[in-house]
Amino acid sequence: MSGFVTVPEPVEVPGLTHLHTGKVRDLYSTASDELVMVASDRVSAYDWVLPTEIPGKGRLLTQLSLWWFERLGDLVANHVVSDTPPEGAPADWAGRTLVCERLDMVPVECVARGYLAGSGLAEYRVDRTVCGVPLPEGLTGGSELPEAIFTPATKAEVGDHDENVSFGVVADRHGEKLAAELRDLTLRVYGRGRDIARERGVLLADTKFEFGRDTAGDLVLADEVFTPDSSRYWPADEWSPGRPQPSFDKQVLRDWLTSSASGWDRASDTPPPELPADVVEHTLSRYTEIYERLTGTKPAL
């Protein structure tokens, strides 16, 4: 069993209807049928939403997504209408709220990989493929792929695993045309992000996107984009294939949870414990560092 250690109570705001509480974001609708996404400071690991928050994380993720949306606008439209919280919203929503266009969401996690890591590495070790895409012999953890690949996944509920699937599965479920559109758009957007990150001394190993269709039927980029929650970033000057890469994300807290110091048995049904203050601080410092490396500015937390 996994999911929330403690399920948060939704905030009641006049004129808004609470729709969903996700791992990080809370979703509301307005009277005019726009969506309001509020990025909390929650953090998840190993399919659990942890009982300890990372202060300021939601604002950092929101600001970084907005920064990236601006740099991707010529490739794909995004769902953002405004970053001003609705009237009557709590003061804490400032800086962590996006008012968005309602889309018909495509139920596919659109993953692009330029390097071999994570579940892709595990699959490669078994049969030299990732999501059915054949790869050459001789690759190891952290290896750069000959070219970026599209490795989609099904989107899971809170507490469940996303399931990696092949392009053929997406085509069977959603049609060859849409599958090809998702693949091509995913790889174009990933390529832009990879190039911008590389100019700043950062490797964008992999990332995931969510797309939906607007009223005109066009694909629109939704949710977050190129944040350390949805992307694997490595410092270029420390990249060394064949060993775990230092990363700008929540690996710090994952390592603590699986260490003897936490006392937590991941294989049990016992919820994970509270994070110690030094782990919280170190995790936030990694999120802050990647923000500053990419944007050249400090996040307003």
PDB file of N, CA and C in Angstrom, residues 5 25 63 74 127 147 152 168 208 242 246 250 254 280:
ATOM      1  N   VAL A   5       0.770   9.758   3.073  1.00  0.00           N
ATOM      2  CA  VAL A   5       0.891   9.435   4.489  1.00  0.00           C
ATOM      3  C   VAL A   5      -0.241  10.127   5.244  1.00  0.00           C
ATOM      4  N   ARG A  25       0.374  18.953  -6.840  1.00  0.00           N
ATOM      5  CA  ARG A  25      -0.529  20.032  -7.199  1.00  0.00           C
ATOM      6  C   ARG A  25      -1.978  19.761  -6.790  1.00  0.00           C
ATOM      7  N   GLN A  63       7.707  28.892 -10.868  1.00  0.00           N
ATOM      8  CA  GLN A  63       8.520  29.909 -11.537  1.00  0.00           C
ATOM      9  C   GLN A  63       9.388  29.297 -12.630  1.00  0.00           C
ATOM     10  N   ASP A  74       7.507  29.100 -29.306  1.00  0.00           N
ATOM     11  CA  ASP A  74       7.493  28.972 -30.760  1.00  0.00           C
ATOM     12  C   ASP A  74       7.364  27.527 -31.217  1.00  0.00           C
ATOM     13  N   ASP A 127      17.228  -6.573 -22.028  1.00  0.00           N
ATOM     14  CA  ASP A 127      17.079  -6.959 -23.442  1.00  0.00           C
ATOM     15  C   ASP A 127      17.572  -5.916 -24.443  1.00  0.00           C
ATOM     16  N   GLU A 147      20.743   8.938 -30.221  1.00  0.00           N
ATOM     17  CA  GLU A 147      19.795  10.030 -30.439  1.00  0.00           C
ATOM     18  C   GLU A 147      18.696   9.907 -29.390  1.00  0.00           C
ATOM     19  N   PRO A 152       7.127   6.390 -23.956  1.00  0.00           N
ATOM     20  CA  PRO A 152       5.913   6.802 -23.229  1.00  0.00           C
ATOM     21  C   PRO A 152       5.586   5.895 -22.053  1.00  0.00           C
ATOM     22  N   GLY A 168       4.014   1.401 -30.022  1.00  0.00           N
ATOM     23  CA  GLY A 168       2.928   0.620 -30.589  1.00  0.00           C
ATOM     24  C   GLY A 168       1.715   0.558 -29.687  1.00  0.00           C
ATOM     25  N   LYS A 208       9.634  14.346 -18.761  1.00  0.00           N
ATOM     26  CA  LYS A 208       8.298  13.902 -19.161  1.00  0.00           C
ATOM     27  C   LYS A 208       7.385  15.112 -19.316  1.00  0.00           C
ATOM     28  N   GLY A 242      28.785   5.010 -16.235  1.00  0.00           N
ATOM     29  CA  GLY A 242      29.244   3.817 -15.544  1.00  0.00           C
ATOM     30  C   GLY A 242      29.101   3.888 -14.047  1.00  0.00           C
ATOM     31  N   PRO A 246      25.599  12.536 -10.073  1.00  0.00           N
ATOM     32  CA  PRO A 246      25.012  13.521  -9.141  1.00  0.00           C
ATOM     33  C   PRO A 246      23.881  14.265  -9.833  1.00  0.00           C
ATOM     34  N   LYS A 250      15.425  15.217  -6.013  1.00  0.00           N
ATOM     35  CA  LYS A 250      15.163  14.714  -4.666  1.00  0.00           C
ATOM     36  C   LYS A 250      15.910  13.421  -4.363  1.00  0.00           C
ATOM     37  N   ARG A 254      15.669  10.417  -1.291  1.00  0.00           N
ATOM     38  CA  ARG A 254      15.536   8.993  -1.618  1.00  0.00           C
ATOM     39  C   ARG A 254      16.651   8.193  -0.947  1.00  0.00           C
ATOM     40  N   VAL A 280      15.928  17.924   4.429  1.00  0.00           N
ATOM     41  CA  VAL A 280      15.037  18.927   3.827  1.00  0.00           C
ATOM     42  C   VAL A 280      15.865  20.070   3.243  1.00  0.00           C
TER      43      VAL A 280
END
